[in-house]
């Protein structure tokens, strides 16, 4: 079992909050269109921070925990790319001005970290009290993987999201942005700008992704500290990664199918672990090195196959996938 003292927890959380604060300050003080060079620099910086953390963890606590962290980080990073698809759809659906997309993404990351922290604490508690939760988490991931694979060529219906529909029904909203303001005045009345709906949509999407990503990362490590670190460092790089690859996302046509397979694989791993612990120790388990190799292998195959597909068929376009089918269009 990984022994992490209170000081290490405080330093880790402080590092994450410090990087978040830097993002928030940059978004508030200098709203601007993030260029390719800036996005590359930030992306490399966040990856180096995540790798440096993994190296320190390996040296301080051993290679097994280091492997668990890197496996969790890769799982969360790959799932976060699917987040980017949905973020792109939200930004385009609500025509968010480019100079304010930085602020929206930073808000989304803050909300995602808060939700994941809550789910990590809840998940760790449940797993420590009830070992059959491994079975439930495994079944949830297999179901999610099947649904994602079935609807891999679809986009989530942002306009019909329950959070968006509720906001439009309950809140007085304007149709025009007012800079980066959440609220403005129209004919003397205080109303919300479309930015309010965008932030609520991002928050709702974050909740759905947290429900899937936390069981997934618990499938490669059951250490709450590693689960938190893998999630935090993967999400911290999400803002820069959005601006870096948003023009390339359309080419990853097989990403949703690959993520569906990864979720199913981790679901099977969790079920085998439950059976090994609760039924019979002779039931084989899938080791962390095997998990890491399988996940990386799937991502490499998916990426190469996607690039080959779009090179041979330029009309092919990627989709983030959906957990349910699109509503049929009304006549």
Protein backbone atom coordinates (compact mmCIF):
# COMPACT_ATOMS: atom_id res chain seq x y z
CA UNK A 1 0.00 0.00 0.00
CA UNK A 2 1.28 3.47 -0.91
CA UNK A 3 2.11 5.53 2.18
CA UNK A 4 1.63 9.25 1.53
CA UNK A 5 1.98 11.69 4.41
CA UNK A 6 -0.04 14.87 4.87
CA UNK A 7 2.82 17.12 3.73
CA UNK A 8 3.09 15.32 0.38
CA UNK A 9 -0.65 15.66 -0.15
CA UNK A 10 -0.46 19.37 0.68
CA UNK A 11 2.49 19.98 -1.67
CA UNK A 12 0.81 18.07 -4.52
CA UNK A 13 -2.50 19.89 -4.12
CA UNK A 14 -0.60 23.18 -3.80
CA UNK A 15 1.23 22.50 -7.08
CA UNK A 16 -2.05 21.77 -8.87
CA UNK A 17 -3.76 24.85 -7.41
CA UNK A 18 -0.73 27.00 -8.29
CA UNK A 19 -0.85 25.93 -11.94
CA UNK A 20 -4.61 26.49 -11.99
CA UNK A 21 -4.18 29.96 -10.50
CA UNK A 22 -1.64 30.78 -13.21
CA UNK A 23 -4.15 29.72 -15.87
CA UNK A 24 -6.91 31.80 -14.28
CA UNK A 25 -4.70 34.88 -14.03
CA UNK A 26 -3.63 34.61 -17.66
CA UNK A 27 -7.23 34.17 -18.79
CA UNK A 28 -8.48 37.15 -16.75
CA UNK A 29 -5.61 39.59 -17.29
CA UNK A 30 -4.85 38.97 -20.94
CA UNK A 31 -7.76 37.42 -22.87
CA UNK A 32 -6.50 36.61 -26.36
CA UNK A 33 -6.52 34.07 -29.14
CA UNK A 34 -4.04 31.35 -28.19
CA UNK A 35 -1.64 30.70 -31.07
CA UNK A 36 -0.03 27.43 -32.10
CA UNK A 37 3.39 28.27 -30.63
CA UNK A 38 1.95 29.25 -27.27
CA UNK A 39 -0.18 26.08 -27.17
CA UNK A 40 2.86 23.91 -27.97
CA UNK A 41 4.90 25.54 -25.19
CA UNK A 42 2.16 25.10 -22.59
CA UNK A 43 1.44 21.51 -23.67
CA UNK A 44 5.09 20.50 -23.44
CA UNK A 45 5.37 22.24 -20.08
CA UNK A 46 2.40 20.38 -18.59
CA UNK A 47 3.62 17.04 -19.95
CA UNK A 48 7.07 17.64 -18.47
CA UNK A 49 5.50 18.46 -15.09
CA UNK A 50 3.47 15.23 -15.22
CA UNK A 51 6.50 13.16 -16.26
CA UNK A 52 8.69 14.79 -13.59
CA UNK A 53 6.07 13.90 -10.98
CA UNK A 54 6.06 10.29 -12.22
CA UNK A 55 9.87 10.11 -12.06
CA UNK A 56 9.86 11.47 -8.51
CA UNK A 57 7.13 8.99 -7.53
CA UNK A 58 9.08 6.10 -9.00
CA UNK A 59 12.29 7.07 -7.20
CA UNK A 60 10.52 7.75 -3.90
CA UNK A 61 8.02 4.88 -3.78
CA UNK A 62 9.11 2.25 -6.30
CA UNK A 63 8.58 1.24 -9.90
CA UNK A 64 5.23 -0.48 -9.34
CA UNK A 65 3.54 2.69 -8.12
CA UNK A 66 5.29 4.63 -10.87
CA UNK A 67 3.79 2.28 -13.46
CA UNK A 68 0.36 2.62 -11.89
CA UNK A 69 0.59 6.41 -12.05
CA UNK A 70 1.72 6.50 -15.67
CA UNK A 71 -0.99 4.00 -16.66
CA UNK A 72 -3.60 6.14 -14.92
CA UNK A 73 -2.22 9.31 -16.49
CA UNK A 74 -2.35 7.83 -20.00
CA UNK A 75 -5.92 6.59 -19.46
CA UNK A 76 -7.05 10.00 -18.22
CA UNK A 77 -5.14 11.83 -20.95
CA UNK A 78 -6.74 9.71 -23.66
CA UNK A 79 -10.21 10.19 -22.18
CA UNK A 80 -9.56 13.92 -21.89
CA UNK A 81 -8.99 14.08 -25.64
CA UNK A 82 -12.59 12.95 -26.04
CA UNK A 83 -13.50 15.83 -23.72
CA UNK A 84 -11.88 18.12 -26.27
CA UNK A 85 -14.25 16.95 -29.00
CA UNK A 86 -17.23 17.94 -26.86
CA UNK A 87 -15.61 21.24 -25.89
CA UNK A 88 -15.12 22.04 -29.58
CA UNK A 89 -18.80 21.25 -30.24
CA UNK A 90 -19.91 23.47 -27.32
CA UNK A 91 -17.68 26.35 -28.43
CA UNK A 92 -18.95 26.17 -32.00
CA UNK A 93 -22.61 25.61 -31.04
CA UNK A 94 -22.67 28.73 -28.89
CA UNK A 95 -20.21 30.71 -31.08
CA UNK A 96 -17.89 31.53 -28.17
CA UNK A 97 -15.47 34.34 -29.19
CA UNK A 98 -11.93 32.98 -29.47
CA UNK A 99 -10.51 35.50 -26.98
CA UNK A 100 -12.82 34.09 -24.27
CA UNK A 101 -12.35 30.37 -24.99
CA UNK A 102 -9.30 30.36 -22.70
CA UNK A 103 -11.46 31.51 -19.77
CA UNK A 104 -14.22 28.98 -20.54
CA UNK A 105 -11.75 26.10 -20.72
CA UNK A 106 -10.06 27.10 -17.47
CA UNK A 107 -13.46 27.19 -15.75
CA UNK A 108 -14.21 23.75 -17.19
CA UNK A 109 -10.96 22.35 -15.84
CA UNK A 110 -11.58 23.82 -12.36
CA UNK A 111 -15.07 22.30 -12.25
CA UNK A 112 -13.75 18.97 -13.56
CA UNK A 113 -11.06 18.85 -10.86
CA UNK A 114 -13.60 19.59 -8.12
CA UNK A 115 -15.99 16.91 -9.38
CA UNK A 116 -13.21 14.37 -9.76
CA UNK A 117 -11.92 15.09 -6.26
CA UNK A 118 -15.40 14.39 -4.90
CA UNK A 119 -15.77 11.19 -6.93
CA UNK A 120 -12.25 10.03 -6.00
CA UNK A 121 -13.01 10.41 -2.28
CA UNK A 122 -16.38 8.69 -2.71
CA UNK A 123 -14.97 5.92 -4.91
CA UNK A 124 -12.03 5.22 -2.60
CA UNK A 125 -14.35 5.03 0.40
CA UNK A 126 -16.75 2.65 -1.35
CA UNK A 127 -13.95 0.41 -2.61
CA UNK A 128 -12.39 0.18 0.86
CA UNK A 129 -15.74 -0.71 2.45
CA UNK A 130 -17.32 -2.92 -0.22
CA UNK A 131 -15.12 -5.00 -2.50
CA UNK A 132 -18.10 -5.75 -4.77
CA UNK A 133 -17.81 -2.12 -5.93
CA UNK A 134 -15.01 -3.39 -8.20
CA UNK A 135 -17.65 -5.53 -9.90
CA UNK A 136 -20.09 -2.63 -10.21
CA UNK A 137 -17.40 -0.29 -11.55
CA UNK A 138 -16.34 -2.96 -14.03
CA UNK A 139 -19.89 -3.50 -15.29
CA UNK A 140 -20.37 0.29 -15.57
CA UNK A 141 -17.26 0.63 -17.73
CA UNK A 142 -18.24 -2.29 -19.97
CA UNK A 143 -21.71 -0.80 -20.45
CA UNK A 144 -20.21 2.62 -21.18
CA UNK A 145 -17.76 1.10 -23.64
CA UNK A 146 -20.53 -0.75 -25.48
CA UNK A 147 -22.70 2.38 -25.69
CA UNK A 148 -19.78 4.51 -26.85
CA UNK A 149 -18.89 1.96 -29.54
CA UNK A 150 -22.51 1.72 -30.72
CA UNK A 151 -22.75 5.51 -31.10
CA UNK A 152 -19.09 6.14 -31.99
CA UNK A 153 -19.99 8.07 -35.17
CA UNK A 154 -22.38 10.49 -33.42
CA UNK A 155 -22.02 13.80 -31.60
CA UNK A 156 -23.64 14.56 -28.22
CA UNK A 157 -26.72 16.76 -28.53
CA UNK A 158 -25.55 19.82 -26.61
CA UNK A 159 -28.70 21.83 -27.28
CA UNK A 160 -30.85 19.11 -25.69
CA UNK A 161 -28.57 18.67 -22.68
CA UNK A 162 -30.73 18.73 -19.54
CA UNK A 163 -28.53 21.40 -17.93
CA UNK A 164 -28.82 23.68 -20.97
CA UNK A 165 -32.58 23.17 -21.29
CA UNK A 166 -33.11 23.90 -17.58
CA UNK A 167 -30.97 27.05 -17.72
CA UNK A 168 -32.89 28.41 -20.69
CA UNK A 169 -36.19 27.67 -19.00
CA UNK A 170 -35.33 29.20 -15.63
CA UNK A 171 -32.89 32.04 -16.38
CA UNK A 172 -33.46 35.27 -18.31
CA UNK A 173 -30.83 35.16 -21.06
CA UNK A 174 -29.66 37.51 -23.78
CA UNK A 175 -28.75 36.37 -27.28
CA UNK A 176 -25.55 38.42 -27.53
CA UNK A 177 -22.18 38.20 -25.75
CA UNK A 178 -21.03 41.24 -23.76
CA UNK A 179 -17.27 40.78 -23.78
CA UNK A 180 -16.38 38.18 -21.18
CA UNK A 181 -19.22 39.10 -18.83
CA UNK A 182 -21.58 36.49 -17.43
CA UNK A 183 -24.37 39.03 -16.91
CA UNK A 184 -25.40 42.20 -18.70
CA UNK A 185 -28.35 44.57 -18.87
CA UNK A 186 -30.95 44.54 -21.62
CA UNK A 187 -33.64 47.27 -21.49
CA UNK A 188 -32.73 47.90 -17.86
CA UNK A 189 -33.07 44.25 -16.80
CA UNK A 190 -30.17 42.12 -15.57
CA UNK A 191 -29.88 39.00 -17.74
CA UNK A 192 -27.35 36.27 -18.31
CA UNK A 193 -25.23 36.21 -21.45
CA UNK A 194 -24.78 33.07 -23.57
CA UNK A 195 -21.55 32.57 -21.61
CA UNK A 196 -23.66 31.42 -18.63
CA UNK A 197 -25.18 28.63 -20.72
CA UNK A 198 -21.75 27.68 -22.07
CA UNK A 199 -20.29 27.34 -18.57
CA UNK A 200 -23.29 25.29 -17.41
CA UNK A 201 -22.95 23.03 -20.46
CA UNK A 202 -19.24 22.54 -19.76
CA UNK A 203 -20.02 21.73 -16.11
CA UNK A 204 -22.68 19.20 -17.09
CA UNK A 205 -20.32 17.50 -19.52
CA UNK A 206 -17.60 17.43 -16.83
CA UNK A 207 -19.99 15.59 -14.53
CA UNK A 208 -20.70 12.92 -17.16
CA UNK A 209 -17.00 12.42 -17.91
CA UNK A 210 -16.18 12.17 -14.20
CA UNK A 211 -18.67 9.32 -13.86
CA UNK A 212 -16.69 7.36 -16.47
CA UNK A 213 -13.11 8.44 -15.91
CA UNK A 214 -12.91 7.81 -12.17
CA UNK A 215 -13.93 4.10 -12.39
CA UNK A 216 -11.54 3.80 -15.36
CA UNK A 217 -8.51 5.07 -13.46
CA UNK A 218 -9.44 2.99 -10.40
CA UNK A 219 -9.12 0.06 -12.80
CA UNK A 220 -5.36 0.61 -13.08
CA UNK A 221 -4.68 1.75 -9.51
CA UNK A 222 -6.71 1.72 -6.32
CA UNK A 223 -4.47 4.28 -4.59
CA UNK A 224 -6.46 7.52 -4.08
CA UNK A 225 -3.28 9.64 -4.25
CA UNK A 226 -2.33 8.21 -7.65
CA UNK A 227 -5.91 8.53 -8.91
CA UNK A 228 -5.96 12.20 -7.92
CA UNK A 229 -2.53 12.93 -9.38
CA UNK A 230 -3.27 11.18 -12.68
CA UNK A 231 -6.54 13.09 -13.06
CA UNK A 232 -5.10 16.45 -11.99
CA UNK A 233 -2.05 16.41 -14.28
CA UNK A 234 -4.06 15.11 -17.24
CA UNK A 235 -6.70 17.83 -16.82
CA UNK A 236 -4.19 20.62 -16.26
CA UNK A 237 -2.86 20.10 -19.76
CA UNK A 238 -6.32 20.03 -21.29
CA UNK A 239 -6.59 23.78 -21.88
CA UNK A 240 -3.35 24.00 -23.86
CA UNK A 241 -4.08 20.72 -25.66
CA UNK A 242 -7.41 22.11 -26.86
CA UNK A 243 -5.76 24.99 -28.70
CA UNK A 244 -2.99 22.73 -29.97
CA UNK A 245 -5.03 19.96 -31.54
CA UNK A 246 -8.52 21.39 -32.14
CA UNK A 247 -7.68 21.64 -35.84
CA UNK A 248 -6.50 18.01 -35.88
CA UNK A 249 -9.32 16.39 -33.89
CA UNK A 250 -11.40 15.78 -37.01
CA UNK A 251 -8.71 13.37 -38.21
CA UNK A 252 -8.93 11.00 -35.21
CA UNK A 253 -11.83 9.09 -36.74
CA UNK A 254 -11.26 5.90 -34.76
CA UNK A 255 -10.58 7.50 -31.35
CA UNK A 256 -14.08 6.87 -29.96
CA UNK A 257 -13.89 3.21 -30.97
CA UNK A 258 -10.47 2.92 -29.35
CA UNK A 259 -11.65 4.53 -26.13
CA UNK A 260 -14.64 2.18 -26.07
CA UNK A 261 -12.26 -0.80 -26.26
CA UNK A 262 -10.06 0.67 -23.50
CA UNK A 263 -13.07 1.17 -21.21
CA UNK A 264 -14.22 -2.39 -21.86
CA UNK A 265 -10.71 -3.74 -21.19
CA UNK A 266 -10.44 -1.88 -17.88
CA UNK A 267 -13.94 -3.06 -16.97
CA UNK A 268 -12.86 -6.68 -17.48
CA UNK A 269 -9.73 -6.00 -15.40
CA UNK A 270 -11.87 -4.71 -12.52
CA UNK A 271 -14.21 -7.72 -12.66
CA UNK A 272 -11.26 -10.14 -12.65
CA UNK A 273 -9.82 -8.32 -9.62
CA UNK A 274 -13.16 -8.62 -7.81
CA UNK A 275 -13.37 -12.34 -8.66
CA UNK A 276 -9.76 -12.87 -7.51
CA UNK A 277 -10.46 -11.24 -4.14
CA UNK A 278 -14.04 -12.34 -3.41
CA UNK A 279 -14.45 -15.66 -5.23
CA UNK A 280 -11.20 -17.53 -5.78
CA UNK A 281 -7.56 -16.45 -5.68
CA UNK A 282 -6.89 -18.74 -8.64
CA UNK A 283 -8.80 -16.30 -10.89
CA UNK A 284 -6.07 -14.51 -12.88
CA UNK A 285 -5.58 -10.76 -12.67
CA UNK A 286 -4.28 -8.37 -15.31
CA UNK A 287 -1.05 -6.76 -14.13
CA UNK A 288 -0.23 -3.05 -14.40
CA UNK A 289 2.54 -3.54 -17.02
CA UNK A 290 0.12 -5.54 -19.20
CA UNK A 291 -2.56 -2.87 -18.77
CA UNK A 292 -0.09 -0.14 -19.70
CA UNK A 293 1.05 -2.03 -22.79
CA UNK A 294 -2.52 -2.75 -23.94
CA UNK A 295 -3.67 0.86 -23.46
CA UNK A 296 -0.66 2.34 -25.25
CA UNK A 297 -0.98 -0.26 -28.02
CA UNK A 298 -4.65 0.56 -28.61
CA UNK A 299 -3.94 4.30 -28.73
CA UNK A 300 -1.07 3.84 -31.19
CA UNK A 301 -3.15 1.61 -33.48
CA UNK A 302 -6.12 4.00 -33.30
CA UNK A 303 -3.97 7.05 -34.10
CA UNK A 304 -2.12 5.43 -37.02
CA UNK A 305 -5.30 3.92 -38.46
CA UNK A 306 -7.11 7.27 -38.16
CA UNK A 307 -4.36 9.18 -39.96
CA UNK A 308 -4.22 6.59 -42.73
CA UNK A 309 -8.01 6.67 -43.09
CA UNK A 310 -8.21 10.46 -43.39
CA UNK A 311 -5.27 10.55 -45.80
CA UNK A 312 -7.01 8.10 -48.12
CA UNK A 313 -10.47 9.58 -47.52
CA UNK A 314 -10.26 13.35 -46.80
CA UNK A 315 -14.04 13.48 -46.34
CA UNK A 316 -13.89 11.24 -43.26
CA UNK A 317 -14.60 13.18 -40.07
CA UNK A 318 -14.17 12.17 -36.44
CA UNK A 319 -16.91 12.31 -33.81
CA UNK A 320 -16.61 12.21 -30.01
CA UNK A 321 -19.29 9.54 -29.74
CA UNK A 322 -22.34 9.54 -27.53
CA UNK A 323 -23.66 7.33 -24.75
CA UNK A 324 -27.10 7.33 -26.33
CA UNK A 325 -28.44 7.65 -29.83
CA UNK A 326 -29.39 10.98 -31.30
CA UNK A 327 -33.04 11.94 -31.23
CA UNK A 328 -34.77 11.39 -34.54
CA UNK A 329 -35.41 14.61 -36.39
CA UNK A 330 -39.01 15.80 -36.33
CA UNK A 331 -40.82 16.43 -39.59
